[in-house]
Short mmCIF file of C-alpha atoms in Angstrom, two decimals:
data_model
loop_
_atom_site.label_atom_id
_atom_site.label_comp_id
_atom_site.label_asym_id
_atom_site.label_seq_id
_atom_site.Cartn_x
_atom_site.Cartn_y
_atom_site.Cartn_z
CA MET A 1 -21.63 2.24 -32.22
CA THR A 2 -22.47 1.81 -28.57
CA THR A 3 -19.72 2.98 -26.27
CA ARG A 4 -18.87 1.30 -22.99
CA ARG A 5 -20.30 4.20 -20.98
CA GLN A 6 -23.50 4.22 -23.03
CA PHE A 7 -23.80 0.50 -22.40
CA PHE A 8 -23.72 1.04 -18.66
CA GLY A 9 -25.52 4.37 -18.66
CA TYR A 10 -23.10 5.33 -15.86
CA ALA A 11 -25.41 3.81 -13.24
CA GLY A 12 -25.77 0.23 -12.18
CA ALA A 13 -22.30 -0.78 -13.33
CA ALA A 14 -21.61 -2.55 -10.08
CA ALA A 15 -24.79 -4.57 -10.40
CA ALA A 16 -23.56 -5.94 -13.72
CA GLY A 17 -20.55 -7.45 -12.01
CA ALA A 18 -22.63 -8.68 -9.10
CA ALA A 19 -24.78 -10.71 -11.43
CA ALA A 20 -21.79 -12.86 -12.33
CA THR A 21 -19.95 -15.16 -9.96
CA GLY A 22 -19.54 -12.60 -7.20
CA GLY A 23 -15.83 -13.12 -6.90
CA ALA A 24 -16.02 -16.84 -6.17
CA VAL A 25 -14.38 -19.54 -8.30
CA VAL A 26 -15.76 -23.06 -8.09
CA ALA A 27 -13.09 -25.60 -8.97
CA LEU A 28 -14.27 -29.10 -9.88
CA ALA A 29 -12.09 -32.15 -9.45
CA LYS A 30 -11.71 -34.23 -12.61
CA ASP A 31 -12.08 -37.45 -10.67
CA SER A 32 -11.73 -38.79 -7.16
CA THR A 33 -7.93 -38.91 -7.42
CA THR A 34 -7.40 -35.41 -8.83
CA PRO A 35 -6.98 -32.79 -6.11
CA GLU A 36 -9.21 -29.76 -6.34
CA PRO A 37 -7.22 -26.64 -7.28
CA VAL A 38 -6.90 -24.02 -4.60
CA SER A 39 -8.80 -20.85 -5.45
CA ARG A 40 -6.75 -17.68 -5.33
CA THR A 41 -9.66 -15.47 -6.31
CA ILE A 42 -10.29 -12.74 -3.75
CA SER A 43 -13.86 -11.48 -3.59
CA PRO A 44 -13.97 -7.69 -4.11
CA TYR A 45 -16.91 -7.33 -1.71
CA GLY A 46 -16.74 -6.47 1.95
CA GLU A 47 -17.04 -3.89 4.67
CA HIS A 48 -13.53 -2.68 3.79
CA GLN A 49 -11.66 -2.54 0.50
CA VAL A 50 -10.18 -6.01 0.35
CA GLY A 51 -6.61 -5.12 -0.62
CA ILE A 52 -5.97 -3.31 2.66
CA ALA A 53 -5.96 -5.97 5.39
CA ARG A 54 -3.55 -8.21 3.51
CA GLY A 55 0.19 -8.54 3.12
CA ALA A 56 1.99 -6.87 0.25
CA PRO A 57 1.26 -8.49 -3.14
CA ALA A 58 3.93 -10.19 -5.21
CA ALA A 59 3.46 -7.63 -7.98
CA ALA A 60 1.83 -4.22 -7.73
CA GLU A 61 1.39 -0.90 -9.46
CA LEU A 62 0.25 2.39 -7.97
CA VAL A 63 -1.21 5.05 -10.26
CA ALA A 64 -2.09 8.55 -9.07
CA PHE A 65 -4.44 10.72 -11.13
CA ARG A 66 -5.24 14.39 -11.53
CA LEU A 67 -9.01 14.77 -11.39
CA ALA A 68 -10.58 16.58 -14.37
CA THR A 69 -14.29 16.44 -13.60
CA ASP A 70 -16.94 17.49 -11.10
CA ARG A 71 -18.66 15.57 -8.31
CA ALA A 72 -21.14 13.93 -10.69
CA GLY A 73 -18.35 12.86 -13.03
CA LEU A 74 -16.38 11.42 -10.12
CA GLY A 75 -19.41 9.34 -9.20
CA ARG A 76 -19.66 8.03 -12.75
CA LEU A 77 -15.97 7.10 -12.71
CA MET A 78 -16.40 5.23 -9.42
CA ARG A 79 -19.26 3.22 -10.95
CA LEU A 80 -17.13 2.32 -13.95
CA TRP A 81 -14.15 1.36 -11.83
CA THR A 82 -16.33 -0.71 -9.53
CA SER A 83 -17.61 -2.78 -12.45
CA ASP A 84 -14.02 -3.21 -13.67
CA ILE A 85 -12.83 -4.28 -10.22
CA VAL A 86 -15.54 -6.93 -9.91
CA ALA A 87 -14.68 -8.38 -13.33
CA LEU A 88 -10.92 -8.26 -12.84
CA ALA A 89 -11.10 -9.93 -9.42
CA ASP A 90 -13.20 -12.70 -10.94
CA GLY A 91 -10.86 -13.22 -13.89
CA ARG A 92 -13.37 -11.97 -16.45
CA PRO A 93 -12.76 -9.30 -19.11
CA ALA A 94 -14.59 -6.07 -18.37
CA PRO A 95 -16.85 -4.73 -21.14
CA GLY A 96 -14.70 -2.96 -23.71
CA ASP A 97 -11.56 -4.95 -22.78
CA THR A 98 -9.28 -4.98 -25.82
CA ALA A 99 -7.17 -7.86 -24.46
CA PRO A 100 -9.76 -10.19 -22.86
CA GLU A 101 -7.39 -13.18 -22.90
CA LEU A 102 -5.30 -11.45 -20.23
CA ALA A 103 -8.18 -11.54 -17.74
CA VAL A 104 -7.28 -14.76 -15.89
CA ALA A 105 -8.83 -16.14 -12.73
CA ASN A 106 -6.96 -17.30 -9.63
CA LYS A 107 -4.36 -14.51 -9.72
CA SER A 108 -5.23 -12.86 -6.36
CA VAL A 109 -6.12 -9.60 -8.09
CA THR A 110 -7.06 -6.74 -5.77
CA VAL A 111 -7.72 -3.10 -6.64
CA THR A 112 -7.71 -0.40 -3.97
CA VAL A 113 -9.07 3.10 -4.67
CA GLY A 114 -8.10 6.27 -2.80
CA PHE A 115 -9.09 9.96 -2.76
CA GLY A 116 -6.52 12.73 -2.28
CA PRO A 117 -7.22 15.73 -0.02
CA ARG A 118 -8.40 17.99 -2.89
CA VAL A 119 -11.21 15.61 -3.80
CA PHE A 120 -12.97 16.52 -0.57
CA ASP A 121 -13.50 20.03 -1.92
CA LEU A 122 -16.11 18.24 -4.06
CA THR A 123 -17.42 15.69 -1.59
CA GLY A 124 -17.17 17.62 1.68
CA HIS A 125 -16.40 16.02 5.07
CA LYS A 126 -12.69 15.39 4.68
CA PRO A 127 -11.57 12.57 7.01
CA ARG A 128 -9.83 13.72 10.16
CA GLY A 129 -6.11 14.45 9.75
CA LEU A 130 -6.06 14.04 5.95
CA ASP A 131 -3.68 16.70 4.71
CA ASP A 132 -0.53 16.63 2.62
CA LEU A 133 2.44 15.89 4.84
CA PRO A 134 4.90 18.72 5.53
CA VAL A 135 8.28 18.38 3.84
CA MET A 136 10.73 16.76 6.23
CA LYS A 137 14.36 17.85 6.70
CA HIS A 138 15.73 14.78 4.94
CA ASP A 139 13.12 14.74 2.15
CA ARG A 140 14.13 15.52 -1.42
CA LEU A 141 10.67 15.32 -2.92
CA GLN A 142 10.15 15.20 -6.67
CA PRO A 143 6.83 16.13 -8.32
CA THR A 144 7.27 13.00 -10.46
CA TRP A 145 6.35 10.87 -7.43
CA SER A 146 4.23 13.17 -5.25
CA GLY A 147 0.63 14.25 -4.69
CA GLY A 148 -2.48 13.17 -6.55
CA ASP A 149 -6.26 13.45 -6.43
CA LEU A 150 -7.06 9.76 -6.99
CA LEU A 151 -5.12 6.57 -6.41
CA LEU A 152 -5.35 3.08 -7.82
CA MET A 153 -3.27 0.34 -6.26
CA VAL A 154 -3.45 -2.94 -8.18
CA GLY A 155 -1.92 -6.11 -6.74
CA ALA A 156 -1.73 -9.68 -8.03
CA ASP A 157 0.37 -12.82 -8.05
CA ASP A 158 1.95 -11.89 -11.37
CA ALA A 159 2.96 -8.74 -13.24
CA VAL A 160 0.93 -9.53 -16.37
CA SER A 161 -2.33 -9.46 -14.41
CA VAL A 162 -1.32 -6.15 -12.83
CA VAL A 163 -0.38 -4.53 -16.15
CA HIS A 164 -3.61 -5.68 -17.76
CA ALA A 165 -5.79 -4.43 -14.89
CA VAL A 166 -4.08 -1.03 -14.81
CA ARG A 167 -4.47 -0.68 -18.58
CA ARG A 168 -8.21 -1.31 -18.32
CA LEU A 169 -8.72 1.04 -15.38
CA ILE A 170 -6.76 3.90 -16.98
CA ALA A 171 -8.76 3.52 -20.18
CA ASP A 172 -12.01 3.90 -18.26
CA ALA A 173 -10.70 6.95 -16.38
CA LYS A 174 -10.84 9.01 -19.58
CA PRO A 175 -12.05 11.80 -19.62
CA PHE A 176 -12.59 12.00 -15.86
CA ALA A 177 -8.95 11.86 -14.74
CA THR A 178 -5.43 11.68 -16.19
CA PRO A 179 -2.43 9.78 -14.78
CA LEU A 180 -0.04 11.90 -12.73
CA TRP A 181 2.53 9.30 -11.67
CA ARG A 182 2.98 5.52 -11.74
CA GLN A 183 5.07 3.35 -9.44
CA ILE A 184 5.73 -0.36 -9.94
CA GLY A 185 6.80 -2.56 -7.04
CA PHE A 186 7.29 -6.17 -6.00
CA TRP A 187 7.49 -8.15 -2.79
CA ASP A 188 8.44 -11.69 -1.83
CA SER A 189 6.61 -12.99 1.23
CA THR A 190 7.31 -16.69 0.63
CA GLY A 191 10.16 -18.48 2.38
CA ALA A 192 12.55 -21.05 0.98
CA ASN A 193 10.23 -23.91 1.95
CA GLY A 194 7.08 -22.23 0.66
CA GLU A 195 5.99 -20.92 4.06
CA PRO A 196 4.67 -17.35 4.42
CA VAL A 197 7.25 -14.89 5.75
CA THR A 198 7.37 -11.18 6.44
CA GLY A 199 9.57 -10.36 3.43
CA ARG A 200 12.72 -8.31 2.99
CA ASN A 201 13.59 -4.92 1.54
CA LEU A 202 16.58 -4.40 -0.75
CA PHE A 203 18.85 -3.63 2.23
CA GLY A 204 18.28 -7.29 3.13
CA GLN A 205 16.26 -6.43 6.22
CA VAL A 206 13.14 -8.27 7.30
CA ASP A 207 10.65 -5.42 6.84
CA GLY A 208 7.22 -5.30 8.47
CA THR A 209 7.74 -7.04 11.80
CA GLY A 210 5.61 -5.76 14.64
CA ASN A 211 2.51 -4.90 12.64
CA PRO A 212 -0.83 -5.31 14.43
CA ALA A 213 -2.29 -8.70 13.53
CA PHE A 214 -5.16 -8.87 11.05
CA GLY A 215 -8.61 -9.10 12.62
CA THR A 216 -7.55 -8.14 16.13
CA PRO A 217 -8.95 -5.18 18.10
CA GLU A 218 -5.47 -3.65 17.89
CA PHE A 219 -5.57 -3.82 14.09
CA ASP A 220 -9.09 -2.40 13.91
CA ASP A 221 -8.25 0.48 16.26
CA THR A 222 -5.11 1.27 14.27
CA VAL A 223 -6.49 1.12 10.74
CA TRP A 224 -10.25 1.65 10.42
CA SER A 225 -11.99 4.99 10.70
CA THR A 226 -15.11 5.28 12.85
CA GLU A 227 -16.15 8.67 11.45
CA ASP A 228 -19.70 9.02 10.15
CA GLY A 229 -19.71 8.81 6.36
CA PHE A 230 -16.27 7.23 6.33
CA ARG A 231 -16.73 4.34 8.77
CA GLY A 232 -14.78 1.32 7.58
CA GLY A 233 -12.40 3.42 5.51
CA THR A 234 -8.79 4.24 6.27
CA THR A 235 -5.98 6.50 5.12
CA LEU A 236 -2.83 5.67 3.20
CA VAL A 237 0.54 7.39 3.14
CA VAL A 238 2.74 6.55 0.14
CA ARG A 239 6.44 7.39 0.52
CA ARG A 240 8.94 6.56 -2.22
CA ILE A 241 12.28 6.00 -0.47
CA ARG A 242 15.50 5.77 -2.45
CA LEU A 243 18.04 3.38 -0.89
CA ASN A 244 21.75 4.01 -1.28
CA LEU A 245 22.82 0.40 -1.66
CA ASP A 246 26.42 1.26 -2.57
CA THR A 247 27.18 3.03 0.72
CA TRP A 248 25.05 0.56 2.70
CA ASP A 249 27.19 -2.27 1.35
CA GLU A 250 30.31 -0.55 2.71
CA LEU A 251 29.11 -1.18 6.28
CA THR A 252 29.99 -4.26 8.27
CA ARG A 253 27.15 -6.58 9.09
CA SER A 254 27.16 -5.51 12.73
CA GLU A 255 26.99 -1.82 11.70
CA GLN A 256 23.97 -2.54 9.52
CA GLU A 257 22.26 -4.40 12.35
CA ARG A 258 23.00 -1.64 14.86
CA ALA A 259 21.45 1.00 12.56
CA VAL A 260 18.24 -1.01 12.41
CA GLY A 261 18.25 -2.62 15.86
CA ARG A 262 17.50 -6.07 14.42
CA LYS A 263 19.46 -9.08 13.20
CA LEU A 264 19.73 -9.45 9.45
CA SER A 265 19.57 -13.24 9.59
CA THR A 266 16.15 -13.57 11.26
CA GLY A 267 14.74 -10.09 11.81
CA ALA A 268 14.93 -10.69 15.57
CA PRO A 269 15.66 -7.68 17.77
CA LEU A 270 19.28 -7.48 18.90
CA THR A 271 17.97 -8.35 22.36
CA GLY A 272 16.13 -11.50 21.21
CA THR A 273 16.38 -14.69 19.18
CA ALA A 274 13.20 -14.78 17.03
CA GLU A 275 11.62 -12.24 14.69
CA HIS A 276 8.58 -11.52 16.84
CA ASP A 277 10.40 -11.29 20.19
CA GLU A 278 9.60 -8.05 21.99
CA LEU A 279 12.34 -5.41 22.01
CA ASP A 280 14.13 -4.93 25.31
CA LEU A 281 14.84 -1.23 25.07
CA GLU A 282 16.65 -1.13 28.42
CA ALA A 283 19.16 -3.93 27.74
CA ARG A 284 22.86 -2.95 27.80
CA ASP A 285 26.00 -4.74 26.68
CA ALA A 286 29.13 -5.49 28.75
CA ASP A 287 30.39 -1.96 28.16
CA GLY A 288 27.18 -0.42 29.41
CA ARG A 289 25.95 0.67 25.97
CA LEU A 290 22.33 0.22 24.98
CA VAL A 291 22.07 -2.93 22.88
CA ILE A 292 19.42 -1.24 20.74
CA ALA A 293 20.94 2.19 20.14
CA GLN A 294 19.10 5.44 20.85
CA ASN A 295 18.94 6.22 17.12
CA ALA A 296 18.18 2.67 15.92
CA HIS A 297 15.21 2.54 13.59
CA ALA A 298 13.48 -0.24 15.56
CA ARG A 299 13.61 1.81 18.78
CA LEU A 300 12.45 5.10 17.26
CA SER A 301 9.50 3.48 15.45
CA HIS A 302 8.37 1.32 18.38
CA HIS A 303 4.93 2.19 19.74
CA SER A 304 6.26 2.44 23.31
CA GLU A 305 8.51 5.30 22.18
CA ASN A 306 5.62 7.07 20.42
CA ASP A 307 2.95 7.38 23.12
CA GLY A 308 1.36 4.11 21.98
CA ARG A 309 0.81 5.25 18.38
CA ARG A 310 0.71 2.46 15.83
CA ILE A 311 0.46 2.16 12.06
CA PHE A 312 -0.03 -0.79 9.71
CA ARG A 313 2.79 -0.70 7.19
CA LYS A 314 3.67 -2.57 4.02
CA GLY A 315 6.55 -2.30 1.61
CA LEU A 316 7.11 -2.80 -2.10
CA ASN A 317 10.63 -2.99 -3.45
CA TYR A 318 11.31 -1.10 -6.65
CA VAL A 319 14.04 -0.56 -9.20
CA HIS A 320 14.02 2.29 -11.69
CA ASP A 321 16.40 2.04 -14.63
CA THR A 322 17.63 4.88 -16.84
CA GLY A 323 19.93 3.36 -19.42
CA ALA A 324 22.64 1.52 -17.52
CA ALA A 325 21.95 3.39 -14.27
CA ARG A 326 19.71 1.79 -11.66
CA GLU A 327 17.94 3.40 -8.70
CA SER A 328 16.72 1.01 -6.00
CA GLY A 329 14.30 1.68 -3.20
CA LEU A 330 11.18 1.01 -1.20
CA ILE A 331 7.61 2.14 -1.78
CA PHE A 332 6.56 2.56 1.84
CA LEU A 333 2.81 2.20 2.50
CA SER A 334 1.27 3.14 5.84
CA HIS A 335 -2.36 2.61 6.80
CA GLN A 336 -3.88 4.37 9.80
CA ALA A 337 -7.19 5.89 10.81
CA ASP A 338 -5.67 9.38 11.20
CA VAL A 339 -2.59 10.58 9.29
CA ALA A 340 -2.00 13.66 11.44
CA GLY A 341 -2.62 11.89 14.73
CA GLN A 342 -0.77 8.61 14.10
CA PHE A 343 1.69 8.82 11.24
CA LEU A 344 2.98 12.39 11.30
CA PRO A 345 4.39 12.30 14.88
CA LEU A 346 6.19 9.06 14.05
CA LEU A 347 7.59 10.48 10.81
CA THR A 348 8.78 13.63 12.57
CA ARG A 349 10.63 11.56 15.17
CA LEU A 350 12.32 9.39 12.56
CA ASP A 351 13.29 12.37 10.42
CA ALA A 352 15.07 13.97 13.36
CA VAL A 353 17.52 11.23 14.40
CA ASP A 354 16.90 7.88 12.65
CA ALA A 355 20.23 6.19 11.89
CA LEU A 356 18.86 4.99 8.54
CA ASN A 357 18.58 8.58 7.30
CA GLU A 358 22.22 8.33 6.20
CA TRP A 359 21.34 5.67 3.62
CA THR A 360 17.75 6.59 2.68
CA THR A 361 16.18 9.57 0.92
CA THR A 362 12.43 10.08 0.48
CA ILE A 363 11.80 11.36 -3.05
CA GLY A 364 8.01 10.99 -3.24
CA SER A 365 5.11 11.56 -0.85
CA ALA A 366 1.33 11.42 -1.10
CA VAL A 367 -1.68 10.86 1.17
CA PHE A 368 -5.07 9.38 0.33
CA ALA A 369 -8.32 8.45 2.02
CA LEU A 370 -9.44 4.93 1.10
CA PRO A 371 -13.26 4.76 1.21
CA PRO A 372 -15.08 1.82 2.80
CA GLY A 373 -15.71 -1.33 0.80
CA PHE A 374 -18.82 -2.16 -1.17
CA GLN A 375 -21.39 -4.94 -1.48
CA PRO A 376 -23.12 -6.32 -4.62
CA GLY A 377 -25.18 -3.56 -6.18
CA GLU A 378 -23.07 -0.83 -4.52
CA TRP A 379 -20.01 1.09 -5.73
CA ILE A 380 -16.80 2.48 -4.28
CA GLY A 381 -17.17 5.86 -2.63
CA GLN A 382 -20.96 5.69 -2.60
CA SER A 383 -21.20 6.87 1.00
CA LEU A 384 -19.14 9.96 0.15
CA LEU A 385 -20.68 10.84 -3.21
CA SER A 386 -24.37 9.96 -2.93
#
C-alpha cells in the first residue's frame, strides 16, 4: 500500500498543489439574473504568509509542537504541510484525507506556520531578537500553554473548517513532531449592520484600535523583517491572558473606562468621540486630573510613550470549561519584526504599572519566527532550510 509520504516522495509536494486551481475559485452565474457568489477563498501564495496581514479570523486554533526530527526531516514536514495548505485553502481534500467532504471552498481558510527559537539550532541564523520572553512579575505561566518548537495557526469563517484542517495537519506531522499545546479562539469583527468592525474582547472593550494600517509603510516597518534569509518574515508573540470577569463586573462603567483609557460604547479615547481619534495625553478634567490616567492601558501602550515602538496586534477570545467551571480570556497575538526590540520593552512597561493587571493574568507565553511566504513550486521555510 502506497503511503502519503511515498506518494509525494517528500519533494515536490508544493508543486502538486500548484497544479490545481492555485487558490482561486471561479464562480459562474446560473443566468443573467443570478448574482455571482463572492469568493472567500484566500490564495496561499505570496511574499508573506497570507494569514498575517489580516484581521483576526472568526474561528481559529493554534497548535504548538515539540520537534522530533533533524533538519532534513523538518524540511520534509514543511513540504507536506505546504501541500496541505494549498489544498485546504482551495477547498480540496489533501491526499490521504480521511474526511474529504469536510474540505469546503469559500471558507477563508488560512494556515500560518512558525518556528520556535530552538529550531534555529538546526537551521542557523536565528532572526534578531527571537528569544523566549522573560517571566514578568504578574505572569503565572503554565507549561500547558507555553513554549513550542513549531506553531500552526489555522483560521477560517467556521469552526468545522478549522477542526478539519488541524486534524489533517497534525496527522501529517507524524513522526516529525508531536503536539505540545492547543488553543482554540474566536473573534467577531462584524458589526450589527454587517459592516467590518475592530471587534471586542470579553471585557466588552473594543480591542485592536490603533494598529498600523495594512499595506502602509508604517505597517511594513513594524511587521516585516528585512534580514537576509528571513526577508518578508515576521515574529509572533502568543500570550494567553486569563480575564477575571467576576471582579471586572464589580466595577462601575466609568471605572472600567478609566482603567483602559477608552469609552466602552465606541472604543473612542476618553479625550475623543470616535474610535480612531488620537489620544490627547495632556488633557485634564475640571479637577486637574489627567483624563487618560497615568496607568491607563491606552496611555502605557501608546507608541508615543514607548519611544515610537509599534506592534501589530490581534486578539482571539477563548473560554475553557472544566465541568461546570469556566475560564475566560484572550489569546493575545503580537506581530513585529523584532521581539526584543519592539515587544519586550512594551511588555515590561505594562507589567510594571498597567491598571488592567488587577483583572488579567498571563498564564501562557511563546514566541515564534514566521518564515516568508511561498510561490507555486516552493514550500514554507525553504529559504531557511535549503
